[in-house]
Coordinates of C-alpha atoms in Angstrom, one line a residue:
X268 CA 0.0 0.0 0.0
X269 CA 1.5 3.3 -1.1
X270 CA 1.8 6.2 1.3
X271 CA 2.1 9.9 0.5
X272 CA 1.4 13.5 1.3
X273 CA -1.0 16.2 0.1
X274 CA 0.6 19.6 1.1
X275 CA -1.9 22.5 1.3
X276 CA -0.1 25.7 0.2
X277 CA -1.6 28.0 -2.4
X278 CA 1.8 28.7 -4.0
X279 CA 1.3 25.2 -5.2
X280 CA -0.6 22.2 -3.7
X281 CA 1.8 19.3 -3.9
X282 CA 1.3 15.6 -4.0
X283 CA 4.1 13.2 -2.9
X284 CA 4.2 9.5 -3.4
X285 CA 6.6 8.5 -0.6
X286 CA 9.2 11.3 -0.8
X287 CA 8.9 11.9 -4.6
X288 CA 6.9 14.9 -5.7
X289 CA 4.2 13.8 -8.2
X290 CA 2.5 17.1 -9.1
X291 CA 2.4 20.7 -8.1
X292 CA -0.8 22.7 -8.8
X293 CA -1.0 26.5 -8.0
X294 CA -4.0 27.6 -5.9
X295 CA -5.6 29.6 -8.7
X296 CA -9.0 29.1 -10.5
X297 CA -10.7 30.6 -13.6
X298 CA -14.5 30.6 -13.4
X299 CA -16.9 31.3 -16.1
X300 CA -20.4 30.1 -17.0
X301 CA -19.1 27.1 -18.9
X302 CA -16.2 25.8 -16.9
X303 CA -14.0 25.9 -13.8
X304 CA -10.3 25.6 -14.5
X305 CA -7.7 25.3 -11.7
X306 CA -4.0 24.9 -11.2
X307 CA -1.4 25.7 -13.9
X308 CA -3.9 26.0 -16.7
X309 CA -5.7 28.7 -14.6
X310 CA -2.5 30.5 -13.7
X311 CA -1.6 30.8 -17.4
X312 CA -4.9 32.6 -18.0
X313 CA -5.1 34.7 -14.9
X314 CA -3.7 37.9 -16.3
X315 CA -5.5 37.7 -19.6
X316 CA -8.9 37.0 -17.9
X317 CA -8.6 39.1 -14.7
X318 CA -12.4 39.2 -14.0
X319 CA -12.7 35.4 -14.0
X320 CA -9.8 34.6 -11.7
X321 CA -9.9 33.6 -8.0
X322 CA -6.7 33.0 -6.1
X323 CA -8.0 33.5 -2.6
X324 CA -10.0 30.3 -2.1
X325 CA -7.5 28.4 -0.1
X326 CA -6.5 31.3 2.1
X327 CA -10.2 32.1 2.7
X328 CA -11.4 28.5 2.7
X329 CA -15.1 28.8 3.9
X330 CA -18.7 28.6 2.8
X331 CA -18.6 32.3 2.0
X332 CA -20.5 32.9 -1.2
X333 CA -18.6 33.5 -4.4
X334 CA -20.1 35.8 -7.1
X335 CA -20.5 33.5 -10.1
X336 CA -23.0 32.3 -12.6
X337 CA -21.4 28.9 -12.7
X338 CA -23.6 26.5 -10.7
X339 CA -20.6 24.5 -9.6
X340 CA -19.1 27.5 -7.8
X341 CA -21.2 28.6 -4.9
X342 CA -18.4 29.3 -2.4
X343 CA -14.6 28.9 -1.8
X344 CA -15.0 25.3 -0.6
X345 CA -16.4 24.4 -4.1
X346 CA -13.2 25.8 -5.7
X347 CA -11.0 23.8 -3.3
X348 CA -12.9 20.6 -4.2
X349 CA -12.6 21.4 -7.9
X350 CA -8.8 21.7 -7.6
X351 CA -8.5 18.4 -5.6
X352 CA -10.7 16.7 -8.3
X353 CA -8.5 18.1 -11.1
X354 CA -5.3 17.0 -9.3
X355 CA -6.6 13.5 -8.8
X356 CA -7.4 13.3 -12.5
X357 CA -3.8 14.3 -13.5
X358 CA -1.8 11.7 -11.5
X359 CA -1.9 8.4 -9.7
X360 CA -2.7 9.1 -6.1
X361 CA -1.1 7.2 -3.2
X362 CA -3.4 4.7 -1.5
X363 CA -3.1 6.7 1.7
X364 CA -2.2 10.4 2.2
X365 CA -1.3 12.6 5.1
X366 CA -2.6 16.1 4.9
X367 CA 0.1 18.7 5.7
X368 CA -1.6 22.0 6.5
X369 CA -0.4 25.5 7.5
X370 CA -0.5 26.4 11.1
X371 CA -2.9 29.4 10.7
X372 CA -5.9 27.4 9.5
X373 CA -8.7 27.9 11.9
X374 CA -10.7 25.0 13.5
X375 CA -13.6 25.8 11.1
X376 CA -11.3 25.7 8.1
X377 CA -9.7 22.4 9.1
X378 CA -13.2 20.9 9.6
X379 CA -14.2 22.2 6.2
X380 CA -11.0 20.9 4.6
X381 CA -11.6 17.4 6.0
X382 CA -15.1 17.5 4.6
X383 CA -13.9 18.5 1.1
X384 CA -11.1 15.9 1.1
X385 CA -13.6 13.2 2.2
X386 CA -15.7 13.9 -0.9
X387 CA -12.6 13.8 -3.2
X388 CA -10.5 10.8 -4.4
X389 CA -7.9 11.4 -1.7
X390 CA -7.8 8.8 1.2
X391 CA -6.6 11.0 4.1
X392 CA -5.4 9.1 7.1
X393 CA -3.5 11.9 8.9
X394 CA -3.6 15.6 9.5
X395 CA -0.3 17.3 10.5
X396 CA 1.0 20.8 10.9
X397 CA 3.5 21.4 8.1
X398 CA 6.0 23.5 10.1
X399 CA 6.2 21.0 13.0
X400 CA 6.7 18.1 10.6
X401 CA 9.4 19.9 8.6
X402 CA 11.8 20.5 11.4
X403 CA 11.0 17.5 13.6
X404 CA 13.9 15.5 12.3
X405 CA 16.5 18.2 11.8
X406 CA 16.3 20.8 14.5
X407 CA 18.5 20.9 17.6
X408 CA 17.0 21.4 21.0
X409 CA 15.7 24.8 21.6
X410 CA 13.1 27.3 20.2
X411 CA 13.2 27.7 16.4
X412 CA 11.3 29.2 13.6
X413 CA 9.8 27.8 10.4
X414 CA 9.2 30.3 7.6
X415 CA 6.9 29.3 4.7
X416 CA 5.9 31.4 1.7
X417 CA 2.3 31.3 0.5
X418 CA 0.6 33.1 -2.3
X419 CA -0.7 36.0 -0.3
X420 CA 1.3 35.9 2.9
X421 CA 4.3 34.5 4.8
X422 CA 3.7 32.2 7.7
X423 CA 6.2 32.3 10.6
X424 CA 5.8 29.4 13.1
X425 CA 7.6 29.2 16.4
X426 CA 8.3 25.7 17.5
X427 CA 9.9 24.3 20.7
X428 CA 12.1 21.3 20.2
X429 CA 12.7 19.0 23.2
X430 CA 11.8 15.3 23.3
X431 CA 9.0 16.4 20.9
X432 CA 8.5 19.3 18.6
X433 CA 5.6 21.5 19.8
X434 CA 4.0 24.3 17.8
X435 CA 3.9 27.4 20.0
X436 CA 2.5 30.1 17.7
X437 CA 1.9 30.7 13.9
X438 CA 1.9 34.3 12.9
X439 CA 1.0 35.7 9.5
X440 CA 2.9 38.4 7.7
X441 CA 0.2 39.9 5.4
X442 CA 1.0 41.4 2.0
X443 CA 4.2 39.3 1.9
X444 CA 3.3 36.4 -0.4
X445 CA 4.6 35.1 -3.7
X446 CA 2.1 37.3 -5.5
X447 CA 3.5 40.4 -3.9
X448 CA 7.0 39.5 -4.9
X449 CA 5.9 38.8 -8.5
X450 CA 4.0 42.1 -8.8
X451 CA 7.1 44.0 -7.5
X452 CA 9.4 42.2 -10.0
X453 CA 6.9 42.7 -12.8
X454 CA 7.0 46.5 -12.3
X455 CA 10.9 46.3 -12.6
X456 CA 10.7 44.4 -15.9
X457 CA 7.9 46.6 -17.2
X458 CA 9.9 49.8 -16.4
X459 CA 12.9 48.3 -18.1
X460 CA 10.9 47.5 -21.3
X461 CA 9.4 51.0 -21.3
X462 CA 12.8 52.8 -20.7
X463 CA 14.9 50.6 -23.1
X464 CA 12.3 49.6 -25.8
X465 CA 9.4 52.1 -25.4
X466 CA 7.2 49.1 -24.9
X467 CA 4.7 48.7 -22.1
X468 CA 3.7 45.0 -21.6
X469 CA 0.8 46.1 -19.4
X470 CA -1.0 47.7 -22.4
X471 CA -1.8 44.3 -23.7
X472 CA -3.5 41.5 -21.7
X473 CA -1.6 38.9 -23.8
X474 CA 1.8 40.5 -23.2
X475 CA 1.1 40.9 -19.5
X476 CA 0.2 37.2 -19.3
X477 CA 3.4 36.3 -21.2
X478 CA 5.5 38.5 -18.8
X479 CA 4.1 36.7 -15.7
X480 CA 4.6 33.3 -17.4
X481 CA 8.3 34.2 -18.0
X482 CA 9.0 35.8 -14.6
X483 CA 10.2 32.5 -12.9
X484 CA 12.7 31.9 -15.7
X485 CA 14.0 35.5 -15.7
X486 CA 14.4 35.5 -11.9
X487 CA 16.3 32.2 -11.9
X488 CA 18.6 33.5 -14.6
X489 CA 19.3 36.8 -12.8
X490 CA 20.1 34.9 -9.6
X491 CA 22.6 32.7 -11.5
X492 CA 24.2 35.4 -13.6
X493 CA 23.7 38.7 -11.8
X494 CA 21.5 40.0 -14.6
X495 CA 19.1 38.9 -17.2
X496 CA 18.3 39.9 -20.8
X497 CA 14.5 39.5 -20.8
X498 CA 12.9 38.8 -24.2
X499 CA 9.2 39.6 -24.8
X500 CA 7.3 40.1 -28.0
X501 CA 10.6 40.5 -30.0
X502 CA 11.9 43.1 -27.6
X503 CA 14.8 42.8 -25.1
X504 CA 15.4 44.6 -21.9
X505 CA 18.2 44.1 -19.3
X506 CA 17.5 43.9 -15.6
X507 CA 20.1 43.4 -12.9
X508 CA 19.8 41.1 -9.8
X509 CA 20.3 44.2 -7.6
X510 CA 17.2 45.8 -9.1
X511 CA 15.2 42.7 -8.2
X512 CA 16.7 42.6 -4.7
X513 CA 15.8 46.2 -4.1
X514 CA 12.2 45.6 -5.3
X515 CA 12.0 42.7 -2.8
X516 CA 13.4 44.6 0.1
X517 CA 10.2 46.2 1.5
X518 CA 8.5 42.8 1.6
X519 CA 11.5 41.0 3.0
X520 CA 11.8 43.7 5.7
X521 CA 8.3 42.9 7.0
X522 CA 9.2 39.2 7.2
X523 CA 12.5 39.9 9.0
X524 CA 10.6 42.1 11.5
X525 CA 8.3 39.1 12.4
X526 CA 11.3 36.8 12.6
X527 CA 13.1 39.2 14.9
X528 CA 10.0 39.5 17.1
X529 CA 9.5 35.7 17.5
X530 CA 13.1 34.4 17.6
X531 CA 15.4 33.8 20.5
X532 CA 19.2 34.5 20.5
X533 CA 19.9 30.9 19.6
X534 CA 17.0 30.2 17.3
X535 CA 17.6 28.7 13.9
X536 CA 15.3 29.9 11.1
X537 CA 14.3 27.0 8.9
X538 CA 13.0 28.3 5.6
X539 CA 11.2 26.3 2.9
X540 CA 12.7 25.7 -0.5
X541 CA 10.6 28.4 -2.0
X542 CA 12.8 31.1 -0.5
X543 CA 15.8 29.9 -2.6
X544 CA 13.9 31.4 -5.6
X545 CA 13.4 34.8 -4.0
X546 CA 16.2 37.4 -4.6
X547 CA 17.4 38.2 -1.0
X548 CA 15.6 35.2 0.4
X549 CA 18.8 33.7 1.6
X550 CA 19.3 36.7 3.9
X551 CA 16.1 36.5 5.9
X552 CA 18.0 35.8 9.0
X553 CA 21.6 35.5 10.4
X554 CA 21.1 31.8 11.5
X555 CA 19.2 30.3 8.6
X556 CA 18.8 26.8 7.2
X557 CA 17.2 26.0 3.8
X558 CA 15.0 22.9 3.9
X559 CA 14.9 20.5 0.9
X560 CA 11.9 20.7 -1.4
X561 CA 10.5 17.4 0.0
X562 CA 11.1 18.2 3.7
X563 CA 7.5 17.6 4.7
X564 CA 7.4 14.3 2.8
X565 CA 10.6 13.1 4.4
X566 CA 9.2 14.0 7.8
X567 CA 5.8 12.3 7.2
X568 CA 7.5 9.1 6.0
X569 CA 9.7 9.0 9.2
X570 CA 6.7 9.6 11.5
X571 CA 4.1 7.7 9.6
X572 CA 3.2 5.3 12.4
X573 CA 3.0 8.2 14.8
X574 CA 0.5 10.3 12.8
X575 CA -1.5 7.5 11.1
X576 CA -5.1 7.3 12.2
X577 CA -6.9 3.9 12.1
X578 CA -10.2 5.3 13.1
X579 CA -10.7 7.9 10.4
X580 CA -11.3 10.6 12.9
X581 CA -8.4 12.9 12.1
X582 CA -7.1 15.5 14.6
X583 CA -4.4 18.0 13.9
X584 CA -1.0 16.8 15.1
X585 CA 1.3 19.6 16.1
X586 CA 3.6 17.5 18.3
X587 CA 6.0 15.0 16.8
X588 CA 8.9 13.1 18.2
X589 CA 12.1 15.0 17.8
X590 CA 15.3 13.4 16.5
X591 CA 17.8 12.4 19.2
X592 CA 20.1 15.3 19.9
X593 CA 23.1 13.2 19.0
X594 CA 21.8 12.6 15.5
X595 CA 21.0 16.3 14.7
X596 CA 23.6 18.1 12.6
X597 CA 22.1 21.1 11.0
X598 CA 24.1 23.6 8.9
X599 CA 23.4 27.1 10.0
X600 CA 24.7 30.5 8.9
X601 CA 26.1 31.8 12.3
X602 CA 26.5 35.5 12.9
X603 CA 30.0 36.9 13.3
X604 CA 31.4 40.2 14.6
X605 CA 32.7 41.4 11.2
X606 CA 30.6 41.2 8.1
X607 CA 32.4 40.3 4.9
X608 CA 32.9 43.1 2.4
X609 CA 35.4 41.7 -0.1
X610 CA 36.5 38.3 -1.5
X611 CA 40.2 37.6 -1.5
X612 CA 41.6 35.2 -4.1
X613 CA 45.4 34.9 -4.3
X614 CA 46.7 38.5 -4.2
X615 CA 43.5 40.0 -5.5
X616 CA 40.6 41.4 -3.4
X617 CA 37.3 42.0 -5.1
X618 CA 34.7 44.4 -3.6
X619 CA 31.3 42.7 -3.7
X620 CA 29.3 45.8 -4.7
X621 CA 27.9 43.9 -7.6
X622 CA 27.4 40.1 -8.0
X623 CA 30.6 38.0 -8.2
X624 CA 30.8 34.5 -9.8
X625 CA 32.7 31.5 -8.5
X626 CA 33.9 28.9 -11.1
X627 CA 36.7 26.4 -11.6
X628 CA 38.6 25.4 -14.7
X629 CA 41.5 23.0 -15.2
X630 CA 41.7 22.3 -11.5
X631 CA 41.8 25.9 -10.4
X632 CA 39.2 28.0 -8.5
X633 CA 38.4 31.5 -9.8
X634 CA 36.1 34.4 -9.0
X635 CA 35.1 37.1 -11.5
X636 CA 32.7 40.0 -11.8
X637 CA 31.5 38.7 -15.2
X638 CA 29.5 35.5 -15.5
X639 CA 31.5 32.5 -16.7
X640 CA 30.1 29.8 -19.0
X641 CA 29.5 27.4 -16.1
X642 CA 29.3 29.3 -12.8
X643 CA 29.4 27.2 -9.6
X644 CA 28.1 29.9 -7.3
X645 CA 27.0 33.5 -7.1
X646 CA 27.9 35.9 -4.4
X647 CA 25.5 38.9 -4.0
X648 CA 25.4 41.9 -1.8
X649 CA 22.1 42.9 -0.2
X650 CA 21.9 45.6 2.4
X651 CA 25.6 45.2 3.2
X652 CA 25.4 41.4 3.7
X653 CA 27.1 39.0 1.3
X654 CA 25.2 35.8 0.4
X655 CA 26.7 32.7 -1.3
X656 CA 24.2 30.8 -3.5
X657 CA 25.5 27.5 -4.9
X658 CA 24.3 26.4 -8.4
X659 CA 22.6 23.1 -8.8
X660 CA 25.0 20.3 -9.1
X661 CA 28.1 22.2 -7.9
X662 CA 30.0 20.8 -5.0
X663 CA 31.5 23.7 -3.0
X664 CA 33.1 23.6 0.4
X665 CA 32.6 26.3 3.0
X666 CA 35.2 26.2 5.8
X667 CA 35.9 22.6 4.9
X668 CA 32.2 21.4 4.9
X669 CA 30.2 20.6 1.8
X670 CA 27.5 23.3 1.2
X671 CA 24.4 23.3 -0.9
X672 CA 22.0 25.8 0.8
X673 CA 22.4 29.6 0.4
X674 CA 24.3 31.1 3.3
X675 CA 25.4 34.6 4.4
X676 CA 29.2 35.1 4.4
X677 CA 31.2 36.5 7.3
X678 CA 34.8 37.6 7.5
X679 CA 37.1 34.6 7.6
X680 CA 34.8 32.2 5.7
X681 CA 36.8 30.1 3.2
X682 CA 35.2 28.9 -0.1
X683 CA 36.9 26.0 -1.9
X684 CA 36.4 22.8 -3.8
X685 CA 37.5 19.3 -2.7
X686 CA 40.7 18.2 -4.5
X687 CA 41.0 21.6 -6.3
X688 CA 43.8 24.2 -5.7
X689 CA 43.1 27.6 -4.2
X690 CA 40.7 29.1 -1.8
X691 CA 38.5 32.2 -1.8
X692 CA 38.4 34.0 1.5
X693 CA 35.7 36.4 2.7
X694 CA 37.3 39.4 4.3
X695 CA 36.2 42.7 6.0
X696 CA 37.9 45.8 4.7
X697 CA 37.5 48.8 7.0
X698 CA 37.1 52.3 5.5
X699 CA 38.9 55.1 7.3
X700 CA 38.3 58.8 6.8
X701 CA 41.1 61.1 5.7

C-alpha cells in the first residue's frame, strides 16, 4: 500500500508519493459560466482574464459565497474541491495520504478541509502541521522558527524542540506572499521595457500574461548570472539582480521584522525551498537553514506510524517526536562580529558591490565579476550582507564542509572545492576617513 502527502499551500498544492513529488498545482481558479479551471492552466490565463480569476479560495477557505453564474461554484470550498478533483485526474494518487496544513488554519477551516477531502478521491489518514513536521527530524534542542511562503502571505511558526516538537504560535505576515514579490518584479521588468524599448507589456493582456509566465525563468537566470536579458514580443530589456533585490526589500523587511519578534538569540530559522527562488531570500536571518523541497514528505515518511489514524477521525497533530540530539547536525549560517565586504583570491581582493561569480577550470578555482560559462556559485550583496548561492550540481566547500544551501558570508569564511587548488576568503575591509 503506497503512502504519500498532500501539502496544502496555495503557492502550489503538492502531492508526494513517498518522498517523490508527483505534481504541483498553483492555488488559482478561472471561473466562467461554462467551466472551472484550476492549477497551472488557470495561472496561465489569470492575467488575460482578470475578471474570471480567483486565487483567494485556499486562504479564505469557507462557505462564504462567491459571485459566479457557474452552478458548480457557490463558495470557496467548491473551488477547493474542484482543484482536488483536477489534481486527482492528473496523477496516480497514493493509497493513503497525510494532509500537511499551514498552522494558521482555523478549526472551522480544518473541519471544512476534511469535509472537502472526504468527498474527493484522496484517502486521508493523517492531519499534520507542516511546520512542526518539517523541522521534527533536523532541528537541535531549543526554540526555532519555520518560515513558509504562501501566495498572499508569509507564515512564521515558532516551534519548541525538546523530546518532541511543539508548535507554539503561527503568525501571518500579510502582503508578503509570492504574488506580492511577483508584482514587484513585474514592475521592474515593465519599467525596463518602457525605458529601453518604449514598450509597455501592461498595455496588452496577452503581453502581461506572457510577462508573468516568463517571470520565474527570468528571476532564476538573474540569480545565477547577476543580470538577465528579458525577451518579450521580439523586444529585449536588461534587468540586474540588484534591481530585483531592491524591489524585494520592502516585503523581506516585513518578514524579517516578524522573525526578529519571534526568535530567541539561539534560534535557527528554517526556511522552505521556495525562499531559494526569491532574490534576497537567503538573507532573511543570520542563523538560517534552507530545507529541501521534499522536507515535509521526508518527515511524514519518518513519522508515519506516529501520525497515522486507524479510526478515520483525524485530529491536527502539532507535536511530533524530535530526532535524538546526538543525531542532529544542521548547517546554519552563524553570525560573526565582522561582516564580509570583499572576496580575497590569491593576491587579489574584489569588492562585492555587484554580483561575483565562482567557477573552476582545469583544477583551479576562480572568482570574477563577469558570468563564466559554467558558474558554480553566485555571491551577491544585499543591504551590506554577502550571500553565497550554490548552483545546482556544484559541490562547493565552505570552511571545509560541503554546502548546498544559500548562506550569508562573514569575515574569515573560506570557499573551496575538494581536490582543487586555491581558496577564496571572505574578508572585511575597514574604511577610514582622511
